[in-house]
Tab-separated table of C-alpha atoms and ligand atoms in Angstrom:
chain	number	residue	atom	x	y	z
A	1	MET	CA	144.866	124.176	80.646
A	2	ILE	CA	141.913	125.389	82.685
A	3	THR	CA	141.312	128.072	80.063
A	4	ASP	CA	141.182	128.169	76.286
A	5	LYS	CA	144.377	130.084	75.501
A	6	ASN	CA	143.144	130.969	72.013
A	7	GLY	CA	140.124	132.741	73.411
A	8	GLU	CA	139.817	135.646	75.840
A	9	LEU	CA	138.326	135.161	79.291
A	10	ALA	CA	137.472	131.600	78.176
A	11	ALA	CA	137.375	129.190	81.105
A	12	ARG	CA	137.090	125.450	80.518
A	13	THR	CA	134.750	124.684	83.368
A	14	GLU	CA	134.441	121.030	82.360
A	15	VAL	CA	138.247	120.680	82.702
A	16	ILE	CA	138.230	122.522	86.015
A	17	ASN	CA	135.541	120.117	87.276
A	18	ARG	CA	137.343	117.008	86.073
A	19	LEU	CA	140.649	118.116	87.613
A	20	THR	CA	138.822	118.863	90.864
A	21	GLU	CA	137.427	115.322	90.840
A	22	GLU	CA	140.934	113.953	90.326
A	23	ILE	CA	142.252	116.058	93.215
A	24	VAL	CA	139.424	114.793	95.440
A	25	LYS	CA	140.130	111.176	94.434
A	26	ALA	CA	143.874	111.509	95.094
A	27	ASN	CA	143.189	112.753	98.633
A	28	VAL	CA	146.660	114.278	99.130
A	29	LYS	CA	147.485	115.612	102.561
A	30	ASN	CA	149.070	119.079	102.841
A	31	LEU	CA	148.247	120.018	99.308
A	32	ILE	CA	148.750	123.571	98.024
A	33	LEU	CA	147.162	124.398	94.652
A	34	VAL	CA	148.418	127.084	92.295
A	35	HIS	CA	146.907	127.950	88.931
A	36	GLY	CA	148.068	130.206	86.107
A	37	GLY	CA	146.521	133.050	84.178
A	38	GLY	CA	145.657	131.464	80.815
A	39	SER	CA	143.286	133.532	78.688
A	40	PHE	CA	142.293	135.588	81.731
A	41	GLY	CA	145.525	137.139	83.057
A	42	HIS	CA	147.819	137.042	80.029
A	43	PRO	CA	145.901	138.992	77.352
A	44	THR	CA	145.077	141.773	79.832
A	45	ALA	CA	148.617	141.903	81.209
A	46	GLN	CA	149.981	142.069	77.667
A	47	LYS	CA	147.545	144.768	76.556
A	48	TYR	CA	148.713	147.148	79.307
A	49	GLY	CA	152.372	146.057	79.532
A	50	ILE	CA	151.965	145.194	83.214
A	51	LYS	CA	154.996	142.910	83.485
A	52	ASP	CA	157.455	145.679	82.602
A	53	GLY	CA	156.127	147.890	85.347
A	54	LEU	CA	154.430	151.235	85.855
A	55	LYS	CA	155.461	153.741	83.181
A	56	ASP	CA	152.365	155.883	82.851
A	57	ASP	CA	149.094	156.320	84.632
A	58	THR	CA	147.001	154.791	81.862
A	59	GLN	CA	148.411	151.401	82.967
A	60	LYS	CA	146.880	151.682	86.423
A	61	ILE	CA	143.500	150.476	85.303
A	62	GLY	CA	145.357	147.690	83.493
A	63	PHE	CA	146.903	146.499	86.765
A	64	ALA	CA	143.493	146.604	88.447
A	65	GLU	CA	141.890	144.803	85.497
A	66	THR	CA	144.597	142.080	85.340
A	67	HIS	CA	144.242	141.355	89.048
A	68	HIS	CA	140.468	141.426	88.742
A	69	VAL	CA	140.249	138.936	85.879
A	70	MET	CA	142.527	136.634	87.867
A	71	THR	CA	140.140	136.769	90.799
A	72	VAL	CA	137.313	135.872	88.356
A	73	LEU	CA	139.233	132.804	87.114
A	74	ASN	CA	140.172	131.922	90.676
A	75	GLY	CA	136.503	132.221	91.619
A	76	LEU	CA	135.604	129.584	89.050
A	77	VAL	CA	138.333	127.266	90.391
A	78	MET	CA	137.122	127.902	93.961
A	79	ASP	CA	133.541	127.207	92.876
A	80	ALA	CA	134.514	123.748	91.613
A	81	LEU	CA	136.642	122.925	94.664
A	82	VAL	CA	134.185	124.037	97.291
A	83	TRP	CA	131.172	122.437	95.605
A	84	HIS	CA	133.154	119.209	95.487
A	85	ASN	CA	133.599	119.439	99.235
A	86	VAL	CA	137.291	120.421	99.189
A	87	PRO	CA	138.030	122.747	102.138
A	88	ALA	CA	139.879	125.096	99.778
A	89	VAL	CA	140.613	128.692	100.680
A	90	SER	CA	141.864	131.255	98.225
A	91	VAL	CA	145.065	133.130	99.222
A	92	THR	CA	145.460	136.218	97.032
A	93	PRO	CA	149.136	136.622	96.026
A	94	SER	CA	148.897	140.383	95.439
A	95	SER	CA	147.694	140.786	99.067
A	96	CYS	CA	150.510	138.818	100.705
A	97	MET	CA	153.452	139.103	98.317
A	98	ILE	CA	155.601	141.960	96.983
A	99	THR	CA	158.240	141.475	94.349
A	100	GLU	CA	161.463	143.282	93.545
A	101	ASN	CA	162.267	143.347	89.845
A	102	GLY	CA	159.786	140.535	89.387
A	103	ARG	CA	161.175	138.257	92.131
A	104	ILE	CA	159.287	137.550	95.366
A	105	LYS	CA	160.851	139.798	98.028
A	106	LEU	CA	158.247	139.729	100.751
A	107	PHE	CA	155.767	137.010	101.575
A	108	LYS	CA	153.499	137.341	104.578
A	109	ASP	CA	152.797	133.667	105.113
A	110	THR	CA	151.056	133.650	108.521
A	111	ILE	CA	147.620	132.915	107.093
A	112	LEU	CA	148.840	130.305	104.622
A	113	LYS	CA	150.688	128.484	107.426
A	114	MET	CA	147.638	128.541	109.648
A	115	LEU	CA	145.434	127.248	106.844
A	116	LEU	CA	147.839	124.340	106.312
A	117	LYS	CA	147.967	123.605	110.023
A	118	MET	CA	144.172	123.468	110.066
A	119	SER	CA	144.182	121.081	107.066
A	120	TYR	CA	142.741	123.527	104.582
A	121	THR	CA	143.838	123.474	100.956
A	122	PRO	CA	145.267	126.899	100.116
A	123	VAL	CA	144.794	127.993	96.511
A	124	LEU	CA	147.061	130.635	94.941
A	125	TYR	CA	147.505	131.879	91.383
A	126	GLY	CA	149.652	133.933	89.048
A	127	ASP	CA	148.750	137.521	89.773
A	128	ALA	CA	149.502	141.182	89.101
A	129	THR	CA	151.554	142.202	92.163
A	130	LEU	CA	153.148	145.343	93.534
A	131	ASP	CA	156.890	145.564	92.901
A	132	GLU	CA	159.400	147.636	94.884
A	133	LYS	CA	161.390	148.612	91.813
A	134	LEU	CA	158.862	148.406	88.983
A	135	GLY	CA	155.752	149.714	90.743
A	136	PHE	CA	153.949	146.582	89.677
A	137	THR	CA	154.576	143.479	87.634
A	138	ILE	CA	153.294	139.997	86.865
A	139	LEU	CA	154.154	137.204	89.273
A	140	SER	CA	153.814	133.802	87.621
A	141	GLY	CA	152.146	130.839	89.237
A	142	ASP	CA	155.383	128.934	88.553
A	143	GLN	CA	157.469	131.295	90.657
A	144	ILE	CA	154.902	130.942	93.433
A	145	VAL	CA	155.018	127.107	93.178
A	146	SER	CA	158.805	127.069	93.348
A	147	HIS	CA	158.887	129.534	96.256
A	148	LEU	CA	156.264	127.661	98.302
A	149	ALA	CA	157.794	124.257	97.578
A	150	ARG	CA	161.155	125.446	98.871
A	151	LYS	CA	159.727	127.298	101.853
A	152	PHE	CA	157.620	124.350	103.012
A	153	ASN	CA	160.066	121.727	101.787
A	154	ALA	CA	157.473	120.017	99.606
A	155	TYR	CA	157.508	116.285	99.089
A	156	LYS	CA	156.942	116.840	95.396
A	157	ILE	CA	155.665	119.239	92.732
A	158	VAL	CA	153.123	118.158	90.137
A	159	ILE	CA	152.694	120.438	87.111
A	160	GLY	CA	149.745	120.042	84.730
A	161	VAL	CA	150.265	121.384	81.210
A	162	ASP	CA	148.538	120.928	77.816
A	163	VAL	CA	151.291	118.794	76.252
A	164	ASP	CA	152.652	115.407	77.361
A	165	GLY	CA	155.615	116.832	79.278
A	166	LEU	CA	158.919	118.389	78.431
A	167	TYR	CA	160.170	118.047	74.847
A	168	ASP	CA	163.448	118.840	73.157
A	169	ALA	CA	161.528	121.264	70.886
A	170	ASP	CA	158.035	122.831	70.928
A	171	PRO	CA	155.758	119.834	70.167
A	172	LYS	CA	153.092	122.180	68.784
A	173	GLU	CA	155.528	123.270	66.064
A	174	ALA	CA	158.062	120.499	65.605
A	175	LYS	CA	156.370	117.255	64.613
A	176	ASN	CA	159.396	115.133	65.529
A	177	ALA	CA	159.923	116.712	68.989
A	178	LYS	CA	161.107	114.104	71.476
A	179	LEU	CA	159.574	113.746	74.946
A	180	TYR	CA	161.948	113.557	77.882
A	181	THR	CA	160.586	111.011	80.323
A	182	HIS	CA	163.204	111.285	83.054
A	183	LEU	CA	165.814	113.983	83.552
A	184	THR	CA	168.356	114.703	86.224
A	185	LEU	CA	169.097	118.329	87.046
A	186	ARG	CA	172.293	118.141	85.013
A	187	GLU	CA	170.466	116.745	81.981
A	188	LEU	CA	167.749	119.372	82.369
A	189	LYS	CA	170.275	122.202	82.339
A	190	ASP	CA	171.885	120.736	79.189
A	191	ALA	CA	168.465	120.454	77.515
A	192	GLN	CA	167.282	123.889	78.571
A	193	GLY	CA	168.689	125.702	75.584
A	194	LYS	CA	166.511	123.704	73.238
A	195	LEU	CA	163.199	124.081	75.040
A	196	GLY	CA	160.317	125.489	73.049
A	197	LYS	CA	159.229	129.046	73.770
A	198	SER	CA	155.481	129.336	74.047
A	199	THR	CA	153.686	130.112	70.808
A	200	VAL	CA	150.661	131.811	72.372
A	201	ALA	CA	150.396	134.967	74.443
A	202	ASP	CA	152.179	134.092	77.678
A	203	VAL	CA	153.854	137.019	79.354
A	204	THR	CA	155.751	134.808	81.781
A	205	GLY	CA	157.602	132.672	79.244
A	206	GLY	CA	155.717	129.399	78.650
A	207	MET	CA	157.552	126.111	79.221
A	208	PHE	CA	160.954	127.793	79.221
A	209	GLY	CA	159.898	130.118	82.040
A	210	LYS	CA	158.338	127.200	83.909
A	211	ILE	CA	161.543	125.192	83.943
A	212	THR	CA	163.715	128.141	84.876
A	213	GLU	CA	161.494	128.775	87.885
A	214	LEU	CA	161.481	125.152	88.990
A	215	ILE	CA	165.255	124.643	88.988
A	216	PRO	CA	165.871	126.063	92.496
A	217	ALA	CA	163.232	123.660	93.921
A	218	ILE	CA	164.795	120.705	92.081
A	219	GLU	CA	168.213	121.823	93.394
A	220	GLN	CA	166.736	121.579	96.890
A	221	GLY	CA	165.852	117.923	96.185
A	222	ILE	CA	162.165	118.366	95.412
A	223	PRO	CA	161.174	116.170	92.422
A	224	VAL	CA	158.942	117.610	89.709
A	225	THR	CA	156.456	115.630	87.600
A	226	ILE	CA	155.059	117.337	84.487
A	227	VAL	CA	151.982	115.693	82.969
A	228	ASN	CA	149.306	116.430	80.428
A	229	ALA	CA	146.353	117.653	82.476
A	230	ALA	CA	144.124	117.417	79.392
A	231	LYS	CA	144.332	113.628	79.630
A	232	PRO	CA	141.915	112.201	82.172
A	233	ASN	CA	143.512	110.800	85.328
A	234	TYR	CA	147.051	111.921	84.559
A	235	ILE	CA	147.016	114.514	87.315
A	236	TYR	CA	145.407	111.938	89.624
A	237	LYS	CA	148.115	109.360	88.889
A	238	ALA	CA	150.909	111.905	89.253
A	239	LEU	CA	149.465	113.050	92.575
A	240	ILE	CA	149.321	109.537	94.054
A	241	GLY	CA	152.711	108.625	92.605
A	242	GLU	CA	151.449	106.063	90.102
A	243	LYS	CA	153.410	105.587	86.875
A	244	VAL	CA	152.099	107.900	84.162
A	245	GLU	CA	153.371	109.259	80.850
A	246	GLY	CA	155.106	112.601	81.379
A	247	THR	CA	158.438	114.025	82.509
A	248	ILE	CA	160.024	113.419	85.898
A	249	ILE	CA	162.856	115.729	86.890
A	250	GLU	CA	164.977	114.874	89.905
A	251	ARG	CA	168.159	116.344	91.298
A	252	ASP	CA	170.036	113.045	90.993
A	253	ARG	CA	169.151	109.818	89.341
A	254	ILE	CA	167.443	107.549	91.882
A	255	GLY	CA	167.854	103.817	91.347
B	1	LIG	O1	150.077	131.875	83.947
B	1	LIG	C1	150.536	134.782	85.186
B	1	LIG	O2	150.628	133.503	85.761
B	1	LIG	P1	151.143	132.243	84.923
B	1	LIG	C2	149.274	135.453	85.662
B	1	LIG	O3	151.387	131.188	85.950
B	1	LIG	C3	148.938	136.716	84.935
B	1	LIG	O4	152.407	132.647	84.209
B	1	LIG	C4	148.200	137.698	85.704
B	1	LIG	C5	149.247	136.974	83.691
């Protein structure tokens, strides 16, 4: 969403600025921001096969490059946040997290906790990380979101995507795809088989991967709202809890 996925290293700075303005307007306390890799991390990760781990030395520069382009994208996000007066501080996942077979195994959270205590807005992102079994891999922003939400028992998770929410088929391919507006965990699990796999280069699995990652947080009782971040004020409305088109997923049906 904050990048043009059909390009390479193509940031949408006007979208980053607009979303920053929505975040400022929503004025959420204890907010943690996480962004993905888009056309920065994914093409580079794919080119060098980073997700599958270290197999030969020629990939080493690929790991460095993937992490580096993510810091460049993160820098653009930080630019927008800080110049809009958000006390945002970047927390680099590859410097505080290690995975094992792609799953977060170690997370040194002292600094993140202190930032939250001091009312800063920590910003994390999908990153190339070291992995105890694979040497290195790709850690998705979605896994980070789910992990942090569970660890800090988040009030809710808001996910911004470039479609209107969760559909029973890929809306970019199937014209008659139906939008789910409200799902319980049970309904989500039933629907999961049908979810559209991403059509563009996304090494971490697109919408299917997103949902799979979020399930443990939903199981813990944390509701998830998925909205179209391309539509002005949708993220704002989702953040303040105002009714907005999208998909709400909750453990049990409320009301
Ligand atoms: O876009 C992956 O994060 P995601 C980041 O949240 C990289 O899946 C480096 C490809």
